Amino acid sequence: MTPPNDNASAMEARGLVKRFGQFVAVDHVSFEIRKGEIFGFLGPNGAGKSTVIRMLCGLLTPSAGSATVAGFDVSKDPEKVRSRIGYMSQKFSLYDDLTVEENIQFFSGIYGVGKEIREERRDYVLQMAGLADRRGTTTGQLSGGWKQRLALGCAIIHEPPVLFLDEPTSGVDPIARRAFWELIYQLSEAGRTIFVSTHYMDEAEYCHRLALMYRGRIIATGVPEDLRKQLRNHPLLRLETSDALESMRVLEGQPRILHAAVFGGGLQLTVSDAAAAAGDIRRTLDANRIAVDSLNPVEPSMEDVFVALIQAEEEKEG
């Protein structure tokens, strides 16, 4: 995706720390996000993503460090921050016993939308979410994908300049996820800043920039393509053989193989030199009477990048 041209800062974190007793959930996290940018916050469950979001939303006080959102300090002016953001989580925060329209009306009141524009905002949400013909449907009867659209509409009913999406696509099917991202693009193009956390690595491709978080720390930040380029220094090979597990055993310790992992019915190998390693692999497997069905270089995915970065972090920690 092409990043926005506006260089104005929409939010900034500087050395954010959050401790719960002796446990450090967020460990000196820093980043800056521009207006209109879709900023992806990726990492496994428990990495600290939601804790960062709660601090940025003014719901948790940082143990150390500082952050500003929409021009306001999250510690000093949490109420002002909350009035200028929209928030949506994987739980959707909707009332299943209310109709679609009643949910929209309820959140209009919660977010302080003026009575004179509530009808206009309601119609916008219904149109944006594609729910105009379902306005009288009880929300509990909607599928996960339609609930997701409604929750997004309710989160932006007050036209906030910054939108936080915390694992918003969990539990919905791939088609609904893709349709949801189309709505995110529209909001970004209209100038809204989107901060989205996810553990779906394929969603990294939808973001302008990414931060990869692991064990409370950001271990890499950048444009998706730039992060992938980092891994091209260590090529990947996909190996299919007559016996994947035995192949892994006999290849263990080969000097040109940096890492081996089971991938589908075969192996994915991180190597130092693709051509030289391929020759080593074929000779070793042939000597052990293991038939090679295929051995090909592959382009690294964002998941490959993330796994490689985590491995590097764990090696540093010993």
XYZ file of N, CA and C in Angstrom, residues 96-233:
414
model
N -26.684 -7.567 21.579
C -27.340 -8.515 20.687
C -28.856 -8.422 20.709
N -29.418 -7.928 21.834
C -30.874 -7.873 21.914
C -31.452 -6.595 21.307
N -30.582 -5.680 20.863
C -31.034 -4.477 20.164
C -30.940 -4.690 18.660
N -31.751 -3.947 17.910
C -31.644 -4.009 16.449
C -30.395 -3.264 15.996
N -30.071 -3.407 14.727
C -28.934 -2.689 14.150
C -29.087 -1.195 14.385
N -30.259 -0.661 14.065
C -30.490 0.776 14.201
C -30.448 1.216 15.665
N -30.975 0.395 16.555
C -30.967 0.744 17.977
C -29.547 0.782 18.529
N -28.677 -0.133 18.054
C -27.277 -0.091 18.474
C -26.619 1.206 18.023
N -26.898 1.607 16.793
C -26.324 2.849 16.269
C -26.806 4.040 17.092
N -28.085 4.057 17.420
C -28.653 5.157 18.222
C -28.022 5.182 19.618
N -27.832 3.999 20.184
C -27.248 3.911 21.524
C -25.836 4.492 21.534
N -25.010 4.075 20.579
C -23.634 4.561 20.547
C -23.553 6.033 20.156
N -24.520 6.518 19.417
C -24.576 7.961 19.131
C -24.699 8.740 20.434
N -25.529 8.239 21.344
C -25.681 8.890 22.641
C -24.446 8.766 23.501
N -23.854 7.558 23.514
C -22.647 7.317 24.320
C -21.517 8.248 23.890
N -21.367 8.444 22.583
C -20.270 9.260 22.062
C -20.632 10.737 21.948
N -21.813 11.100 22.408
C -22.176 12.511 22.446
C -22.425 13.144 21.096
N -22.914 12.365 20.136
C -23.240 12.920 18.826
C -24.454 13.844 18.973
N -24.356 15.056 18.465
C -25.446 16.021 18.581
C -26.742 15.511 17.975
N -27.854 15.785 18.632
C -29.146 15.279 18.157
C -29.470 15.734 16.750
N -28.970 16.929 16.391
C -29.286 17.479 15.079
C -28.599 16.730 13.931
N -27.537 15.946 14.235
C -26.849 15.216 13.157
C -26.914 13.699 13.353
N -27.648 13.241 14.356
C -27.689 11.792 14.613
C -28.299 11.021 13.448
N -29.336 11.575 12.832
C -29.983 10.887 11.711
C -29.013 10.770 10.538
N -28.285 11.850 10.295
C -27.300 11.854 9.202
C -26.193 10.835 9.464
N -25.691 10.784 10.707
C -24.639 9.841 11.053
C -25.141 8.398 11.015
N -26.401 8.197 11.446
C -26.990 6.855 11.375
C -27.034 6.373 9.933
N -27.500 7.235 9.039
C -27.606 6.846 7.629
C -26.230 6.570 7.031
N -25.228 7.352 7.457
C -23.866 7.121 6.963
C -23.375 5.735 7.389
N -23.577 5.390 8.666
C -23.117 4.094 9.167
C -23.828 2.952 8.455
N -25.129 3.073 8.275
C -25.888 2.026 7.597
C -25.391 1.818 6.167
N -25.103 2.917 5.487
C -24.613 2.824 4.113
C -23.187 2.292 4.066
N -22.315 2.838 4.925
C -20.920 2.405 4.953
C -20.805 0.913 5.243
N -21.593 0.421 6.187
C -21.526 -0.981 6.597
C -22.364 -1.906 5.723
N -23.139 -1.339 4.787
C -23.992 -2.153 3.936
C -25.155 -2.779 4.678
N -25.634 -2.088 5.722
C -26.661 -2.658 6.596
C -28.017 -1.958 6.477
N -28.193 -1.143 5.450
C -29.445 -0.387 5.323
C -30.667 -1.303 5.286
N -30.561 -2.436 4.604
C -31.705 -3.349 4.513
C -31.802 -4.286 5.710
N -30.880 -4.139 6.665
C -30.918 -4.952 7.884
C -31.094 -4.081 9.127
N -31.503 -2.851 8.942
C -31.564 -1.906 10.052
C -32.499 -2.360 11.164
N -33.525 -3.125 10.832
C -34.463 -3.599 11.841
C -34.163 -4.991 12.360
N -33.064 -5.577 11.896
C -32.689 -6.929 12.320
C -32.063 -6.901 13.719
N -32.459 -7.845 14.552
C -31.819 -7.954 15.864
C -30.350 -8.306 15.661
N -29.477 -7.596 16.333
C -28.038 -7.740 16.106
C -27.550 -9.161 16.359
N -28.148 -9.837 17.333
C -27.759 -11.212 17.622
C -27.980 -12.166 16.467
N -28.819 -11.779 15.502
C -29.094 -12.633 14.342
C -28.104 -12.425 13.205
N -27.235 -11.411 13.333
C -26.259 -11.140 12.280
C -25.105 -12.131 12.331
N -24.484 -12.387 11.174
C -23.269 -13.204 11.126
C -22.107 -12.402 11.706
N -21.002 -13.081 11.945
C -19.833 -12.408 12.495
C -19.347 -11.268 11.622
N -19.367 -11.460 10.304
C -18.913 -10.424 9.395
C -19.767 -9.175 9.439
N -21.094 -9.343 9.525
C -21.996 -8.183 9.584
C -21.898 -7.488 10.941
N -21.727 -8.271 12.009
C -21.520 -7.662 13.328
C -20.246 -6.813 13.340
N -19.222 -7.333 12.669
C -17.950 -6.631 12.583
C -18.134 -5.269 11.908
N -18.884 -5.237 10.809
C -19.140 -3.979 10.090
C -19.933 -3.003 10.962
N -20.925 -3.536 11.665
C -21.732 -2.690 12.539
C -20.880 -2.116 13.669
N -20.023 -2.947 14.264
C -19.164 -2.473 15.351
C -18.221 -1.379 14.861
N -17.713 -1.525 13.648
C -16.853 -0.483 13.081
C -17.644 0.807 12.904
N -18.856 0.696 12.386
C -19.699 1.880 12.206
C -19.991 2.581 13.516
N -20.270 1.798 14.556
C -20.548 2.392 15.865
C -19.297 3.058 16.449
N -18.118 2.520 16.126
C -16.870 3.088 16.644
C -16.522 4.418 15.997
N -17.066 4.677 14.796
C -16.744 5.939 14.105
C -17.963 6.850 14.004
N -19.006 6.563 14.760
C -20.240 7.340 14.680
C -20.004 8.810 14.998
N -19.005 9.113 15.849
C -18.712 10.490 16.255
C -17.570 11.109 15.443
N -17.205 10.444 14.334
C -16.173 10.933 13.413
C -14.831 11.204 14.092
N -14.291 10.220 14.799
C -12.999 10.437 15.466
C -11.858 10.466 14.446
N -10.825 11.269 14.692
C -9.691 11.296 13.760
C -8.781 10.082 13.869
N -8.848 9.379 15.019
C -7.987 8.214 15.252
C -8.860 7.023 15.619
N -8.557 5.882 15.019
C -9.342 4.673 15.256
C -8.426 3.541 15.696
N -8.763 2.929 16.835
C -8.028 1.769 17.337
C -8.843 0.507 17.085
N -8.223 -0.455 16.443
C -8.865 -1.740 16.162
C -8.020 -2.834 16.814
N -8.550 -3.431 17.871
C -7.805 -4.421 18.647
C -8.271 -5.819 18.272
N -7.469 -6.516 17.476
C -7.810 -7.856 16.981
C -9.217 -7.873 16.375
N -9.538 -6.952 15.459
C -10.924 -6.813 14.997
C -11.398 -7.930 14.084
N -10.474 -8.715 13.503
C -10.896 -9.736 12.541
C -10.879 -11.147 13.114
N -10.645 -11.273 14.417
C -10.656 -12.604 15.035
C -12.057 -13.208 14.945
N -12.103 -14.455 14.522
C -13.370 -15.171 14.535
C -14.257 -14.945 13.334
N -13.787 -14.206 12.325
C -14.600 -14.035 11.117
C -13.905 -14.713 9.946
N -14.681 -15.099 8.938
C -14.122 -15.859 7.831
C -13.264 -14.965 6.929
N -12.404 -15.562 6.098
C -11.479 -14.787 5.265
C -12.166 -13.790 4.329
N -13.334 -14.143 3.805
C -14.041 -13.233 2.901
C -14.506 -11.997 3.665
N -15.043 -12.213 4.874
C -15.482 -11.084 5.699
C -14.294 -10.235 6.130
N -13.167 -10.881 6.393
C -11.967 -10.126 6.761
C -11.537 -9.209 5.629
N -11.548 -9.719 4.403
C -11.124 -8.909 3.259
C -12.081 -7.727 3.052
N -13.391 -7.993 3.179
C -14.376 -6.918 3.017
C -14.190 -5.856 4.099
N -13.843 -6.298 5.308
C -13.621 -5.366 6.404
C -12.436 -4.451 6.092
N -11.370 -5.010 5.533
C -10.197 -4.204 5.198
C -10.496 -3.187 4.099
N -11.420 -3.502 3.215
C -11.822 -2.512 2.204
C -12.412 -1.275 2.890
N -13.167 -1.491 3.961
C -13.714 -0.359 4.714
C -12.594 0.433 5.386
N -11.581 -0.272 5.884
C -10.450 0.392 6.533
C -9.715 1.291 5.543
N -9.528 0.790 4.312
C -8.883 1.609 3.284
C -9.650 2.905 3.051
N -10.978 2.796 2.987
C -11.803 3.974 2.747
C -11.626 5.007 3.864
N -11.579 4.540 5.089
C -11.411 5.441 6.225
C -10.029 6.107 6.194
N -9.003 5.342 5.842
C -7.659 5.888 5.744
C -7.580 6.949 4.651
N -8.177 6.667 3.508
C -8.157 7.625 2.397
C -8.888 8.907 2.750
N -9.852 8.801 3.671
C -10.588 9.992 4.117
C -9.810 10.768 5.188
N -8.617 10.278 5.568
C -7.771 11.014 6.501
C -7.730 10.482 7.910
N -8.467 9.396 8.194
C -8.431 8.838 9.540
C -7.168 8.005 9.740
N -6.645 8.063 10.939
C -5.465 7.274 11.301
C -5.951 5.976 11.929
N -5.423 4.858 11.450
C -5.885 3.547 11.909
C -4.739 2.805 12.581
N -4.946 2.444 13.835
C -3.985 1.627 14.580
C -4.651 0.270 14.772
N -4.111 -0.765 14.128
C -4.776 -2.065 14.162
C -3.821 -3.145 14.665
N -4.254 -3.874 15.683
C -3.462 -5.004 16.173
C -4.042 -6.296 15.620
N -3.162 -7.239 15.330
C -3.613 -8.517 14.796
C -2.538 -9.570 15.004
N -2.938 -10.833 15.040
C -1.956 -11.910 15.025
C -2.016 -12.659 13.697
N -2.850 -12.152 12.749
C -2.893 -12.718 11.403
C -1.776 -12.083 10.576
N -0.748 -12.854 10.264
C 0.408 -12.289 9.586
C 0.087 -11.818 8.163
N -0.906 -12.443 7.498
C -1.228 -12.002 6.138
C -1.806 -10.588 6.126
N -2.369 -10.151 7.260
C -2.931 -8.800 7.310
C -1.848 -7.724 7.337
N -0.622 -8.134 7.562
C 0.487 -7.176 7.525
C 0.574 -6.505 6.161
N 0.232 -7.247 5.114
C 0.333 -6.715 3.759
C -0.649 -5.566 3.520
N -1.681 -5.455 4.351
C -2.693 -4.418 4.164
C -2.292 -3.087 4.796
N -1.206 -3.079 5.560
C -0.840 -1.892 6.337
C 0.233 -1.062 5.632
N 0.222 0.244 5.906
C 1.287 1.100 5.382
C 2.615 0.789 6.062
N 2.585 0.660 7.383
C 3.775 0.319 8.168
C 3.395 -0.654 9.263
N 4.427 -1.324 9.797
C 4.203 -2.343 10.813
C 5.159 -2.178 11.978
N 4.696 -2.616 13.136
C 5.585 -2.848 14.273
C 5.362 -4.291 14.694
N 6.437 -5.048 14.808
C 6.341 -6.438 15.240
C 6.693 -6.503 16.716
N 5.756 -7.002 17.518
C 5.922 -6.992 18.968
C 6.071 -8.414 19.495
N 6.994 -8.565 20.445
C 7.272 -9.877 21.026
C 7.735 -9.690 22.469
N 7.055 -10.356 23.385
C 7.391 -10.294 24.810
C 7.484 -8.856 25.321
N 6.517 -8.051 24.926
C 6.421 -6.697 25.448
C 7.284 -5.664 24.758
N 8.085 -6.085 23.779
C 8.980 -5.148 23.102
C 8.732 -5.143 21.600
N 8.987 -4.013 20.972
C 8.959 -3.930 19.509
C 10.308 -4.403 19.000
N 10.294 -5.442 18.164
C 11.549 -6.000 17.674
C 11.859 -5.571 16.246
N 10.890 -4.954 15.557
C 11.141 -4.421 14.208
C 10.005 -3.482 13.837
N 10.329 -2.459 13.068
C 9.331 -1.521 12.564
C 9.684 -1.176 11.132
N 8.679 -1.088 10.268
C 8.967 -0.676 8.900
C 7.851 -0.991 7.942
N 8.058 -0.642 6.682
C 7.137 -0.971 5.588
C 7.233 -2.484 5.347
N 6.114 -3.167 5.075
C 6.160 -4.627 4.896
C 7.248 -5.098 3.934
N 7.376 -4.448 2.794
C 8.370 -4.877 1.810
C 9.790 -4.734 2.348
N 10.058 -3.657 3.092
C 11.391 -3.456 3.659
C 11.726 -4.541 4.688
N 10.727 -4.939 5.463
C 10.960 -5.997 6.448
C 11.248 -7.328 5.762
N 10.555 -7.578 4.646
C 10.824 -8.817 3.907
C 12.236 -8.814 3.327
N 12.694 -7.648 2.880
C 14.042 -7.554 2.295
C 15.115 -7.957 3.296
N 14.861 -7.693 4.581
C 15.833 -8.071 5.603
C 16.100 -9.573 5.595
N 15.048 -10.342 5.273
C 15.184 -11.798 5.312
C 15.836 -12.339 4.043
N 15.878 -11.534 2.972
C 16.449 -12.025 1.724
C 17.949 -12.255 1.833
N 18.566 -11.724 2.883
C 19.976 -12.032 3.129
C 20.157 -13.495 3.523
